[in-house]
mmCIF file of C-alpha atoms in Angstrom:
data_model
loop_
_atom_site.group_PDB
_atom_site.id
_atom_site.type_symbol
_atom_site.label_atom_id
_atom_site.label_comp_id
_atom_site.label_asym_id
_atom_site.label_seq_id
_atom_site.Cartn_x
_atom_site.Cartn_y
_atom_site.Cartn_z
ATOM 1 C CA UNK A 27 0.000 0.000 0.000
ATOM 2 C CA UNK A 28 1.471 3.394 -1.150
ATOM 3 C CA UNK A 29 1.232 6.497 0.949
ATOM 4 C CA UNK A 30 -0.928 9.562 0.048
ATOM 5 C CA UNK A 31 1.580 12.435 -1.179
ATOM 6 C CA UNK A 32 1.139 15.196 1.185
ATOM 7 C CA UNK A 33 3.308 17.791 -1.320
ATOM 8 C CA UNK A 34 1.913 19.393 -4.149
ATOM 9 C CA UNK A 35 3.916 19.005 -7.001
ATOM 10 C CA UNK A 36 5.131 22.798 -8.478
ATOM 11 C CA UNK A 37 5.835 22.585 -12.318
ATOM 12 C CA UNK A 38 9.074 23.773 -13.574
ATOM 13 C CA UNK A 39 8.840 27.884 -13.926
ATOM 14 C CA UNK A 40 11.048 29.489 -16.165
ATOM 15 C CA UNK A 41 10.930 33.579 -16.298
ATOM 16 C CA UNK A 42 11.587 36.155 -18.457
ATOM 17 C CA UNK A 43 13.014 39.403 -18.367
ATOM 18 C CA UNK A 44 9.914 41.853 -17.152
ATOM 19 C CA UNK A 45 7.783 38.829 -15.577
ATOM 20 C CA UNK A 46 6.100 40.180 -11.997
ATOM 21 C CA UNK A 47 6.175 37.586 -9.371
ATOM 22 C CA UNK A 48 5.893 36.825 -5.733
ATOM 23 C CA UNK A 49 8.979 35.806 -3.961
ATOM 24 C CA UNK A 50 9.948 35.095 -0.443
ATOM 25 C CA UNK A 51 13.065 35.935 1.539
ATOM 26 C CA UNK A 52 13.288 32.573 2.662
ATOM 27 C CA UNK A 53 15.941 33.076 5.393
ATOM 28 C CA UNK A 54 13.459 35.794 7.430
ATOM 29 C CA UNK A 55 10.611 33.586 6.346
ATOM 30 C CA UNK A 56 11.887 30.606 8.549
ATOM 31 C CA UNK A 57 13.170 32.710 11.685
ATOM 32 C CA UNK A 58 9.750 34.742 11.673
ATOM 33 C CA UNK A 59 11.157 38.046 10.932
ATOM 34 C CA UNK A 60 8.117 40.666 9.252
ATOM 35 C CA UNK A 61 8.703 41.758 5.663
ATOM 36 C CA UNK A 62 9.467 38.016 4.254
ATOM 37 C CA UNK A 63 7.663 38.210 1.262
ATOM 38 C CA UNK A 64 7.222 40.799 -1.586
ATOM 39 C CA UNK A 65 6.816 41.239 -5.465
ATOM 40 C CA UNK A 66 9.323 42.031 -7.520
ATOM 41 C CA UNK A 67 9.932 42.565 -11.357
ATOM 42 C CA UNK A 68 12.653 40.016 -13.101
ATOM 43 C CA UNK A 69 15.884 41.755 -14.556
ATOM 44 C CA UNK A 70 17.945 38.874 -15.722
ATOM 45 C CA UNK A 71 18.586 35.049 -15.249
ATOM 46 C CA UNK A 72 21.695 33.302 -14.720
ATOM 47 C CA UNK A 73 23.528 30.032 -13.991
ATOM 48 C CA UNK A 74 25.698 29.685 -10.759
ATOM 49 C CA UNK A 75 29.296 29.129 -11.846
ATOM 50 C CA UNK A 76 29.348 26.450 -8.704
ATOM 51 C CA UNK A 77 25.725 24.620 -8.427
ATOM 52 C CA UNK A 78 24.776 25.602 -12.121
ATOM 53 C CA UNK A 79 21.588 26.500 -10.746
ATOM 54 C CA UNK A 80 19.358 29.158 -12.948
ATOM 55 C CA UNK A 81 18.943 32.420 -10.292
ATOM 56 C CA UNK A 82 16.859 35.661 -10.762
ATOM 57 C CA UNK A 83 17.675 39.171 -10.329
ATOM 58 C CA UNK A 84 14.799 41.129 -9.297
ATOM 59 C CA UNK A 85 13.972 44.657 -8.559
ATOM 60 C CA UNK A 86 11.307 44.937 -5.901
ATOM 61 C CA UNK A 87 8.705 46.748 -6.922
ATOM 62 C CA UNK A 88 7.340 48.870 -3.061
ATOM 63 C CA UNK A 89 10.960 50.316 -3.181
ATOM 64 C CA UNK A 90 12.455 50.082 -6.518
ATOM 65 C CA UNK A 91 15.355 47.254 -4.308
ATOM 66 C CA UNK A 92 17.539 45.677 -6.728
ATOM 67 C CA UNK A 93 17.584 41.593 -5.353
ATOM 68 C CA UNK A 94 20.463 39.644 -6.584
ATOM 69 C CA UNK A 95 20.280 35.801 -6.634
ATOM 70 C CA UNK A 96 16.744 34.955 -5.768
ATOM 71 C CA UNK A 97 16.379 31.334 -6.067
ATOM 72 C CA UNK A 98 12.957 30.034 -8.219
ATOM 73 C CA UNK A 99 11.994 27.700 -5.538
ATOM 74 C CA UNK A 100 10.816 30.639 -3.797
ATOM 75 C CA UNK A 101 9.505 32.754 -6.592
ATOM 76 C CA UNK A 102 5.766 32.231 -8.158
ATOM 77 C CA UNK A 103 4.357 33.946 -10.914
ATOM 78 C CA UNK A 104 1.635 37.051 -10.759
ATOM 79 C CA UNK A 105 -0.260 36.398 -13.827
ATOM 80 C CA UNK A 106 -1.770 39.176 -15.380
ATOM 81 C CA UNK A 107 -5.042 37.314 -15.746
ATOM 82 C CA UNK A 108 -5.292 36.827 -11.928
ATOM 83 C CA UNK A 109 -4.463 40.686 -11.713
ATOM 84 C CA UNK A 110 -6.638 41.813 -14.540
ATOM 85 C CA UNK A 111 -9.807 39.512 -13.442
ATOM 86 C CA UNK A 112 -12.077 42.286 -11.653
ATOM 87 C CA UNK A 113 -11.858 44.133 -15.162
ATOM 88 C CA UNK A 114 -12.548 41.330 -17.225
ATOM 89 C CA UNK A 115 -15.501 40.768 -15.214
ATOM 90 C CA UNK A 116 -17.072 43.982 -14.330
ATOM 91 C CA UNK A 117 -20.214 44.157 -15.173
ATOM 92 C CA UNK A 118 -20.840 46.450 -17.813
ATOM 93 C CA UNK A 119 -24.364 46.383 -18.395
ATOM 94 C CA UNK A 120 -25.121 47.211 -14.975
ATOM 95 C CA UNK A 121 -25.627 50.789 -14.380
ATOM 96 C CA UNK A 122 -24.610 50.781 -10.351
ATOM 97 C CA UNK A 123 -20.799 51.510 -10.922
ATOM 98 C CA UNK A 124 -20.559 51.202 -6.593
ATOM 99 C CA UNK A 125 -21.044 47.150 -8.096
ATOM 100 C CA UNK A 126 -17.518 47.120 -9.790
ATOM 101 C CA UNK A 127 -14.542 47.161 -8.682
ATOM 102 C CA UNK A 128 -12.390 50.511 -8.228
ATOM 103 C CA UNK A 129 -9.823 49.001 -10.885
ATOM 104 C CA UNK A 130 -12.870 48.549 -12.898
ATOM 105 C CA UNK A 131 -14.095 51.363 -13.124
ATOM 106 C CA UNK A 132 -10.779 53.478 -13.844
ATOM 107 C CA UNK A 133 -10.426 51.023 -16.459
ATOM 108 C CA UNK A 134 -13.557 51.915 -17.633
ATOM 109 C CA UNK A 135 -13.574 55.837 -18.062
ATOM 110 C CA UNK A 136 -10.186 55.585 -19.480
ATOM 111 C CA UNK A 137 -10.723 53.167 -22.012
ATOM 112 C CA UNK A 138 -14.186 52.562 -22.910
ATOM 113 C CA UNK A 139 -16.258 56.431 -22.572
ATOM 114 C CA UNK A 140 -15.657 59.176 -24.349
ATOM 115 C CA UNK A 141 -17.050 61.017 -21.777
ATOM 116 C CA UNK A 142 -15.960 60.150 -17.729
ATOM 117 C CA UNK A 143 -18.644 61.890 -16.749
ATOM 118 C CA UNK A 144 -21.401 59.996 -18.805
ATOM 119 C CA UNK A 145 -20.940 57.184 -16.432
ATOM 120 C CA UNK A 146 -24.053 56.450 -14.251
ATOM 121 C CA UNK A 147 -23.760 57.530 -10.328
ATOM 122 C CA UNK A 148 -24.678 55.372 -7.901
ATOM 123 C CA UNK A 149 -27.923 56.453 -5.852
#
């Protein structure tokens, strides 16, 4: 009889110059230190002269921090689908803008009216 596998299995991630992601500081993570985990912006990849192991440089995006060396197994990607979602689902036939999303809406009267101020108001 075969045990259940209690780890999900991550596929193999490779990222691109520009990708946003999610990565951890995995050293404060593990001794409970505050500010463990942020999103960043990937500069470049390379290969470890030692390990040959691909690493990331990132810039982190709340303070414009260059990261050196950021190891994948601790980086997941920030789709833009997952960040884009509330706009691709507002609803647009519904006149109650206070019923979409703030991202939404900006979306919205930038993109979509000539006029910003043709949208309804919410009563």
């Amino acid at each position: 009889m075969t045990q259940p596998q209690t780890q999900a299995t991550r596929p193999k991630v490779t990222y691109t110059k520009g990708d946003i992601v999610l990565f951890r500081d995995v050293e404060r993570f593990w001794l409970g230190l505050p500010g463990h985990t942020f999103v960043g912006r990937v500069e470049r990849s390379w290969t470890h002269a030692d390990t040959r192991k691909v690493l990331y440089d990132l810039t982190e995006l709340s303070g414009n921090r260059a990261r050196a060396g950021i190891d994948p197994d601790y980086m997941r990607p920030l789709p833009a689908t997952d960040a884009m979602h509330d706009i691709d689902t507002a609803p647009l036939s519904e006149p109650d803008t206070g019923a979409m999303t703030p991202a939404a809406v900006a979306w919205l009267r930038q993109h979509l009216l000539p006029d910003a101020a043709a949208l309804p108001t919410r009563r």
